Coordinates of C-alpha atoms in Angstrom, one line a residue:
Chain A
X1 CA 148.9 -19.2 -57.5
X2 CA 149.3 -15.6 -56.7
X3 CA 152.3 -14.6 -58.7
X4 CA 152.0 -10.9 -58.0
X5 CA 152.3 -11.6 -54.2
X6 CA 155.4 -13.8 -54.8
X7 CA 157.0 -11.1 -56.9
X8 CA 156.3 -8.5 -54.2
X9 CA 157.7 -10.5 -51.3
X10 CA 160.5 -12.5 -52.8
X11 CA 163.2 -9.8 -51.8
X12 CA 162.4 -10.4 -48.2
X13 CA 162.8 -14.2 -48.7
X14 CA 166.2 -13.6 -50.4
X15 CA 167.4 -11.6 -47.4
X16 CA 166.2 -14.4 -45.1
X17 CA 168.0 -16.9 -47.2
X18 CA 171.2 -15.1 -46.6
X19 CA 170.6 -15.5 -42.8
X20 CA 169.9 -19.2 -43.4
X21 CA 173.2 -19.6 -45.3
X22 CA 175.0 -17.7 -42.5
X23 CA 173.4 -20.0 -39.9
X24 CA 174.3 -23.1 -41.9
X25 CA 177.9 -22.1 -42.4
X26 CA 178.5 -21.2 -38.7
X27 CA 176.7 -24.2 -37.2
X28 CA 178.4 -26.6 -39.7
X29 CA 181.9 -25.2 -38.8
X30 CA 181.1 -25.4 -35.0
X31 CA 179.7 -28.9 -35.6
X32 CA 182.8 -30.0 -37.4
X33 CA 184.9 -28.7 -34.5
X34 CA 182.8 -30.4 -31.9
X35 CA 182.7 -33.6 -34.0
X36 CA 186.5 -33.7 -34.3
X37 CA 186.8 -33.1 -30.5
X38 CA 184.2 -35.7 -29.8
X39 CA 185.8 -38.3 -32.1
X40 CA 189.2 -37.6 -30.5
X41 CA 187.7 -38.1 -27.1
X42 CA 185.8 -41.3 -28.1
X43 CA 189.0 -42.9 -29.4
X44 CA 191.2 -41.7 -26.6
X45 CA 193.4 -44.0 -24.5
X46 CA 191.9 -42.6 -21.4
X47 CA 188.7 -44.1 -20.1
X48 CA 187.5 -40.7 -18.7
X49 CA 187.8 -39.0 -22.1
X50 CA 186.1 -41.9 -23.8
X51 CA 183.2 -41.7 -21.3
X52 CA 182.9 -38.0 -21.8
X53 CA 182.7 -38.4 -25.6
X54 CA 180.1 -41.1 -25.3
X55 CA 178.1 -39.1 -22.9
X56 CA 178.2 -36.1 -25.2
X57 CA 176.9 -38.2 -28.1
X58 CA 174.3 -39.9 -26.1
X59 CA 172.8 -36.8 -24.5
X60 CA 172.7 -34.6 -27.6
X61 CA 171.5 -37.4 -29.9
X62 CA 169.0 -38.7 -27.3
X63 CA 167.1 -35.5 -26.9
X64 CA 165.3 -33.2 -29.4
X65 CA 167.4 -30.4 -30.8
X66 CA 164.5 -28.0 -30.2
X67 CA 164.6 -28.7 -26.5
X68 CA 168.3 -28.2 -26.4
X69 CA 167.9 -24.8 -28.2
X70 CA 165.1 -23.7 -25.7
X71 CA 167.2 -24.8 -22.8
X72 CA 170.1 -22.7 -23.9
X73 CA 168.1 -19.7 -25.1
X74 CA 165.4 -19.5 -22.4
X75 CA 167.1 -21.4 -19.6
X76 CA 170.6 -20.0 -20.1
X77 CA 170.0 -16.7 -18.4
X78 CA 169.1 -18.6 -15.2
X79 CA 172.6 -20.1 -15.1
X80 CA 174.4 -16.9 -16.2
X81 CA 174.5 -17.6 -20.0
X82 CA 173.1 -14.5 -21.8
X83 CA 172.9 -15.0 -25.6
X84 CA 170.9 -13.3 -28.3
X85 CA 168.7 -15.5 -30.5
X86 CA 171.2 -15.9 -33.4
X87 CA 174.1 -16.7 -31.1
X88 CA 172.0 -19.3 -29.2
X89 CA 170.9 -20.7 -32.5
X90 CA 174.5 -21.2 -33.8
X91 CA 175.9 -22.5 -30.5
X92 CA 172.8 -24.8 -29.7
X93 CA 172.5 -26.2 -33.2
X94 CA 176.3 -26.4 -33.8
X95 CA 176.8 -28.5 -30.6
X96 CA 173.9 -30.6 -31.5
X97 CA 175.1 -31.5 -35.1
X98 CA 178.6 -32.0 -33.6
X99 CA 177.3 -35.1 -31.7
X100 CA 176.1 -36.6 -35.1
X101 CA 179.4 -35.6 -36.7
X102 CA 181.3 -37.2 -33.8
X103 CA 179.9 -40.6 -34.8
X104 CA 180.5 -40.0 -38.5
X105 CA 184.1 -39.1 -37.9
X106 CA 184.8 -41.9 -35.4
X107 CA 183.1 -44.4 -37.9
X108 CA 185.5 -43.2 -40.7
X109 CA 188.5 -43.4 -38.5
X110 CA 187.7 -46.9 -37.2
X111 CA 186.9 -48.0 -40.8
X112 CA 190.5 -47.5 -41.9
X113 CA 192.2 -50.9 -42.0
X114 CA 194.0 -51.7 -38.7
X115 CA 197.1 -52.9 -40.6
X116 CA 197.7 -49.3 -41.8
X117 CA 198.3 -47.9 -38.3
X118 CA 200.2 -51.1 -37.3
X119 CA 202.5 -50.9 -40.4
X120 CA 203.2 -47.2 -39.8
X121 CA 204.2 -48.0 -36.1
X122 CA 206.5 -50.8 -37.3
X123 CA 208.2 -48.4 -39.7
X124 CA 209.1 -46.3 -36.6
X125 CA 206.4 -43.7 -36.6
X126 CA 205.1 -42.6 -33.2
X127 CA 201.4 -43.2 -32.3
X128 CA 200.6 -39.6 -33.1
X129 CA 202.6 -39.6 -36.3
X130 CA 201.0 -42.7 -37.6
X131 CA 197.5 -41.3 -36.9
X132 CA 198.3 -37.9 -38.5
X133 CA 200.2 -39.1 -41.5
X134 CA 198.7 -42.5 -42.4
X135 CA 195.3 -43.2 -40.7
X136 CA 193.8 -39.6 -40.8
X137 CA 194.3 -38.9 -44.5
X138 CA 192.6 -42.1 -45.4
X139 CA 189.8 -41.5 -42.9
X140 CA 189.2 -38.0 -44.2
X141 CA 188.4 -39.5 -47.6
X142 CA 185.9 -41.9 -46.1
X143 CA 184.1 -39.3 -44.1
X144 CA 183.3 -36.7 -46.8
X145 CA 180.2 -38.4 -48.0
X146 CA 178.6 -39.3 -44.6
X147 CA 179.5 -35.7 -43.4
X148 CA 177.6 -34.5 -46.5
X149 CA 174.5 -36.3 -45.0
X150 CA 175.0 -34.5 -41.7
X151 CA 175.5 -31.2 -43.5
X152 CA 172.4 -31.6 -45.7
X153 CA 170.4 -32.3 -42.5
X154 CA 171.8 -29.4 -40.7
X155 CA 171.0 -26.9 -43.5
X156 CA 167.3 -27.9 -43.0
X157 CA 167.9 -28.1 -39.2
X158 CA 168.6 -24.3 -39.2
X159 CA 164.8 -23.8 -39.5
X160 CA 164.5 -24.6 -35.8
X161 CA 165.8 -21.2 -34.9
X162 CA 162.4 -19.8 -36.3
X163 CA 161.0 -21.0 -33.0
X164 CA 163.2 -18.4 -31.1
X165 CA 162.4 -15.8 -33.6
X166 CA 165.5 -15.5 -35.7
X167 CA 164.4 -14.0 -39.0
X168 CA 165.6 -16.8 -41.4
X169 CA 163.7 -18.5 -44.2
X170 CA 161.2 -20.6 -42.3
X171 CA 160.4 -17.7 -39.9
X172 CA 159.9 -15.4 -42.9
X173 CA 157.6 -17.9 -44.6
X174 CA 155.6 -18.4 -41.3
X175 CA 155.3 -14.6 -40.9
X176 CA 154.0 -14.1 -44.5
X177 CA 151.7 -17.1 -44.2
X178 CA 150.2 -15.4 -41.1
X179 CA 149.8 -12.0 -42.9
X180 CA 148.9 -13.0 -46.4
X181 CA 147.0 -16.4 -45.8
X182 CA 148.8 -17.8 -48.8
X183 CA 150.5 -20.9 -47.3
X184 CA 151.2 -22.6 -50.7
X185 CA 152.9 -19.7 -52.3
X186 CA 155.0 -18.9 -49.3
X187 CA 156.0 -22.5 -48.8
X188 CA 157.0 -22.8 -52.5
X189 CA 159.0 -19.6 -52.3
X190 CA 161.0 -20.7 -49.2
X191 CA 161.1 -24.3 -50.4
X192 CA 162.7 -23.3 -53.7
X193 CA 165.4 -21.3 -51.9
X194 CA 166.1 -24.2 -49.4
X195 CA 166.4 -26.6 -52.5
X196 CA 168.8 -24.3 -54.3
X197 CA 171.1 -24.0 -51.2
X198 CA 171.0 -27.8 -50.6
X199 CA 171.5 -28.7 -54.3
X200 CA 174.5 -26.4 -54.6
X201 CA 176.0 -27.7 -51.4
X202 CA 175.3 -31.3 -52.4
X203 CA 177.0 -30.8 -55.7
X204 CA 180.0 -29.3 -54.0
X205 CA 180.3 -32.3 -51.6
X206 CA 180.0 -34.9 -54.4
X207 CA 182.6 -33.0 -56.4
X208 CA 185.0 -33.0 -53.4
X209 CA 184.2 -36.7 -52.8
X210 CA 185.0 -37.6 -56.4
X211 CA 188.2 -35.6 -56.4
X212 CA 189.6 -37.4 -53.3
X213 CA 188.6 -40.8 -54.6
X214 CA 190.5 -40.3 -57.8
X215 CA 193.8 -39.7 -56.0
Chain B
X1 CA 167.8 -16.1 -10.4
X2 CA 169.2 -19.6 -9.5
X3 CA 167.6 -23.0 -10.1
X4 CA 164.7 -24.4 -8.2
X5 CA 163.5 -27.8 -9.2
X6 CA 161.0 -27.9 -6.3
X7 CA 158.4 -26.3 -8.7
X8 CA 158.5 -29.4 -11.0
X9 CA 156.5 -31.9 -9.0
X10 CA 153.4 -29.6 -9.0
X11 CA 153.4 -30.1 -12.8
X12 CA 154.1 -33.9 -12.8
X13 CA 150.6 -34.8 -14.1
X14 CA 150.8 -32.3 -17.0
X15 CA 154.2 -33.5 -17.9
X16 CA 153.3 -37.2 -17.8
X17 CA 150.3 -36.4 -19.9
X18 CA 152.7 -34.7 -22.3
X19 CA 154.8 -37.8 -22.4
X20 CA 151.8 -39.9 -23.3
X21 CA 150.8 -37.5 -26.1
X22 CA 154.4 -37.6 -27.4
X23 CA 154.3 -41.4 -27.5
X24 CA 150.9 -41.3 -29.1
X25 CA 151.9 -38.9 -31.9
X26 CA 155.2 -40.8 -32.5
X27 CA 153.5 -44.1 -32.8
X28 CA 150.7 -42.8 -35.0
X29 CA 153.1 -40.9 -37.2
X30 CA 155.5 -43.9 -37.3
X31 CA 152.6 -46.3 -38.5
X32 CA 151.6 -43.7 -41.1
X33 CA 155.2 -43.2 -42.4
X34 CA 155.8 -47.0 -42.6
X35 CA 152.7 -47.8 -44.7
X36 CA 152.9 -44.5 -46.5
X37 CA 156.5 -45.2 -47.3
X38 CA 155.6 -48.5 -48.9
X39 CA 152.8 -46.9 -50.9
X40 CA 155.1 -44.1 -52.1
X41 CA 157.8 -46.6 -53.0
X42 CA 155.4 -48.7 -55.1
X43 CA 154.1 -45.5 -56.8
X44 CA 157.6 -44.2 -57.5
X45 CA 158.6 -47.5 -59.1
X46 CA 155.5 -48.9 -60.9
X47 CA 153.0 -46.1 -61.5
X48 CA 152.5 -44.7 -65.0
X49 CA 154.8 -41.7 -65.8
X50 CA 152.0 -39.2 -65.4
X51 CA 151.5 -40.2 -61.7
X52 CA 155.1 -41.1 -61.0
X53 CA 156.6 -37.7 -62.0
X54 CA 154.5 -35.5 -59.7
X55 CA 155.2 -38.0 -56.9
X56 CA 158.9 -37.8 -57.5
X57 CA 158.7 -34.0 -57.5
X58 CA 156.7 -34.1 -54.2
X59 CA 159.4 -36.4 -52.7
X60 CA 162.2 -34.1 -53.8
X61 CA 160.4 -31.1 -52.4
X62 CA 159.8 -32.9 -49.0
X63 CA 163.4 -34.2 -48.8
X64 CA 164.9 -30.7 -49.5
X65 CA 162.9 -28.6 -47.1
X66 CA 162.7 -28.4 -43.3
X67 CA 160.1 -30.3 -41.4
X68 CA 159.0 -27.2 -39.6
X69 CA 158.2 -25.4 -42.8
X70 CA 156.1 -28.4 -44.0
X71 CA 154.3 -28.4 -40.7
X72 CA 153.4 -24.7 -41.3
X73 CA 152.3 -25.6 -44.8
X74 CA 150.1 -28.5 -43.7
X75 CA 148.6 -26.7 -40.7
X76 CA 147.8 -23.5 -42.5
X77 CA 147.2 -25.1 -45.9
X78 CA 144.5 -27.4 -44.6
X79 CA 142.8 -24.3 -43.0
X80 CA 143.1 -22.5 -46.4
X81 CA 141.4 -25.4 -48.1
X82 CA 138.6 -25.3 -45.5
X83 CA 139.6 -28.5 -43.8
X84 CA 139.5 -28.0 -40.1
X85 CA 141.5 -30.8 -38.5
X86 CA 142.5 -30.9 -34.8
X87 CA 146.2 -29.9 -34.3
X88 CA 147.0 -33.5 -33.3
X89 CA 145.8 -34.9 -36.6
X90 CA 147.6 -32.2 -38.6
X91 CA 150.8 -33.0 -36.6
X92 CA 150.5 -36.7 -37.3
X93 CA 149.9 -36.0 -41.0
X94 CA 152.9 -33.6 -41.2
X95 CA 155.4 -35.9 -39.3
X96 CA 154.0 -39.1 -41.0
X97 CA 154.3 -37.6 -44.6
X98 CA 157.8 -36.2 -44.0
X99 CA 159.1 -39.6 -42.7
X100 CA 157.2 -41.6 -45.3
X101 CA 159.2 -39.9 -48.0
X102 CA 162.4 -40.8 -46.3
X103 CA 161.2 -44.4 -45.7
X104 CA 160.1 -44.6 -49.3
X105 CA 163.7 -43.9 -50.5
X106 CA 164.9 -46.8 -48.4
X107 CA 162.1 -49.2 -49.5
X108 CA 162.6 -48.3 -53.2
X109 CA 166.2 -49.3 -53.1
X110 CA 165.3 -52.5 -51.3
X111 CA 162.5 -53.4 -53.7
X112 CA 164.9 -53.1 -56.6
X113 CA 167.5 -55.3 -54.7
X114 CA 165.2 -58.2 -54.2
X115 CA 166.2 -61.1 -56.5
X116 CA 164.3 -61.1 -59.8
X117 CA 163.8 -64.7 -59.5
X118 CA 161.4 -64.1 -56.6
X119 CA 159.0 -62.2 -58.8
X120 CA 159.3 -64.7 -61.7
X121 CA 158.7 -67.6 -59.4
X122 CA 155.6 -66.0 -57.9
X123 CA 154.3 -65.3 -61.4
X124 CA 154.9 -68.9 -62.5
X125 CA 152.9 -70.1 -59.5
X126 CA 150.1 -68.1 -61.0
X127 CA 150.1 -64.9 -58.9
X128 CA 149.3 -61.7 -60.6
X129 CA 151.9 -59.0 -60.7
X130 CA 150.2 -57.0 -58.0
X131 CA 149.8 -60.1 -55.8
X132 CA 153.4 -61.1 -56.3
X133 CA 154.5 -57.6 -55.3
X134 CA 152.3 -57.4 -52.2
X135 CA 152.9 -61.0 -51.0
X136 CA 156.4 -61.8 -52.1
X137 CA 158.6 -58.9 -53.1
X138 CA 157.5 -56.2 -50.6
X139 CA 157.7 -58.3 -47.5
X140 CA 161.3 -59.3 -48.3
X141 CA 162.2 -55.7 -49.2
X142 CA 160.8 -54.2 -46.1
X143 CA 162.5 -56.8 -43.9
X144 CA 165.8 -55.7 -45.4
X145 CA 165.4 -52.1 -44.4
X146 CA 163.9 -52.6 -40.9
X147 CA 167.1 -51.3 -39.2
X148 CA 167.5 -48.0 -41.2
X149 CA 163.7 -47.4 -40.9
X150 CA 164.2 -47.8 -37.2
X151 CA 166.7 -45.1 -37.2
X152 CA 164.2 -42.9 -39.1
X153 CA 161.7 -43.6 -36.3
X154 CA 164.1 -42.5 -33.6
X155 CA 164.6 -39.3 -35.6
X156 CA 160.8 -39.0 -35.8
X157 CA 160.5 -39.2 -32.0
X158 CA 162.9 -36.3 -31.6
X159 CA 161.3 -34.3 -34.3
X160 CA 157.8 -34.7 -32.8
X161 CA 158.9 -31.9 -30.4
X162 CA 158.4 -29.6 -33.5
X163 CA 154.6 -30.1 -33.6
X164 CA 154.4 -28.0 -30.4
X165 CA 154.7 -25.0 -32.7
X166 CA 151.4 -25.8 -34.3
X167 CA 149.8 -26.3 -30.9
X168 CA 149.9 -30.1 -30.3
X169 CA 150.0 -30.4 -26.5
X170 CA 152.7 -33.0 -26.3
X171 CA 155.8 -33.0 -24.0
X172 CA 157.4 -29.8 -25.3
X173 CA 154.2 -27.8 -25.2
X174 CA 153.4 -29.1 -21.7
X175 CA 156.8 -27.9 -20.5
X176 CA 156.1 -24.5 -22.2
X177 CA 152.7 -24.2 -20.4
X178 CA 154.4 -25.0 -17.1
X179 CA 157.1 -22.4 -17.8
X180 CA 154.4 -19.8 -18.6
X181 CA 153.0 -20.2 -15.1
X182 CA 156.2 -20.4 -13.2
X183 CA 158.9 -18.6 -15.3
X184 CA 161.3 -21.4 -14.8
X185 CA 162.4 -22.3 -18.3
X186 CA 165.7 -24.1 -17.4
X187 CA 164.0 -26.4 -14.9
X188 CA 161.2 -27.5 -17.2
X189 CA 163.2 -27.8 -20.4
X190 CA 165.8 -29.9 -18.5
X191 CA 163.1 -32.2 -17.1
X192 CA 161.5 -32.5 -20.6
X193 CA 165.0 -33.3 -22.0
X194 CA 165.3 -36.1 -19.4
X195 CA 161.9 -37.4 -20.2
X196 CA 162.7 -37.4 -23.9
X197 CA 165.9 -39.3 -23.2
X198 CA 164.1 -42.1 -21.4
X199 CA 161.4 -42.3 -24.1
X200 CA 164.2 -42.6 -26.6
X201 CA 165.8 -45.4 -24.6
X202 CA 162.5 -47.2 -24.4
X203 CA 162.0 -46.8 -28.2
X204 CA 165.5 -48.1 -29.0
X205 CA 164.8 -51.2 -26.8
X206 CA 161.5 -51.9 -28.7
X207 CA 163.2 -51.4 -32.1
X208 CA 166.0 -53.7 -31.2
X209 CA 163.5 -56.4 -30.4
X210 CA 161.7 -55.9 -33.6
X211 CA 165.0 -56.0 -35.4
X212 CA 166.0 -59.2 -33.8
X213 CA 162.6 -60.9 -34.6
X214 CA 162.7 -59.8 -38.2
X215 CA 166.2 -60.5 -38.9
X216 CA 166.0 -64.0 -37.4
X217 CA 164.1 -65.4 -40.3
X218 CA 166.6 -64.6 -42.8

């Protein structure tokens, strides 16, 4: 174990960890947005929207995220989409995790007892009101934990942007492995930083989950 | 620049070969992750503390870090140790170990959930603890988690695209080589996506069959 080397390079890894955190936050926010839109489409009264939602989920979950990212970043310019690597990473990975979140959110909404929506309608609430005031609050509680699983996967998933040369943790580790020939030290350094990020986020999600369950 | 898919058929052979390699690496890594997962689960539950703790640590490290990072570690780490493996083998080991850890978590839960009476009955019939575990408890535990393990295997297929970065010439790398010759990234990545989609459909069909077979005997 080359401790001197680790002490010398760790500031660069910290900088890279900040980029990984930025990527995680942005992709997760975009994913939640796409997930909400996808779940709304999949549960719509209109067949066309249901089909569009199902197609979104099927295509983005049925092909590798790396291919989607490459298609957007390298293939985009051919169809008039010019993005830098960071933007392509956020959009590509955000839309990808959104497909997984669509299913998570849909599952939680469907899991709320049918009687709840029906009772609300009987009491005179409109379809939209009964969804917003009765079904959704209960579904939100159910979706925190499974969304946590998606979020955990996405934090690790941000590593894919290393393949389009965004300087985040995995790219930095790869570059230093190449220049120092110390794969174990560099892996450990990057690994510890990933674990810190994931553990902190995980604790936050279980805290939130416990809070909403207590109410 | 516009799109021109007419360049694709010229590379049909290379792409199909890529498809075969993707299937090969997925199957090899799936088998490794299945049996590796059982082995890791048994170690995590029954090995002496001195063995168990490092394994737990290893599992925690593998579940908390990206697969891509692990692939770099395994590929360059093996070189560092003087072990020169072909990229394909390094890819199978990397993918297989990564998913073995995830499978092991599922199998551990399932082993604990198998009725205690099963182990007791097997012991009463004269089987040793190890025999009872291998012949009675583990088969029941594994059968219980076939569906979620199947989901992991679907994820494995899609993550197999990552081994292109360490030079395994599967579908993604085949597409990249064709792009290097033609400068047509959109066309080839789109075709690769379609091919992955069909491999995925095929794999889901196979998994459904396995599921139906194994869940029938319950």
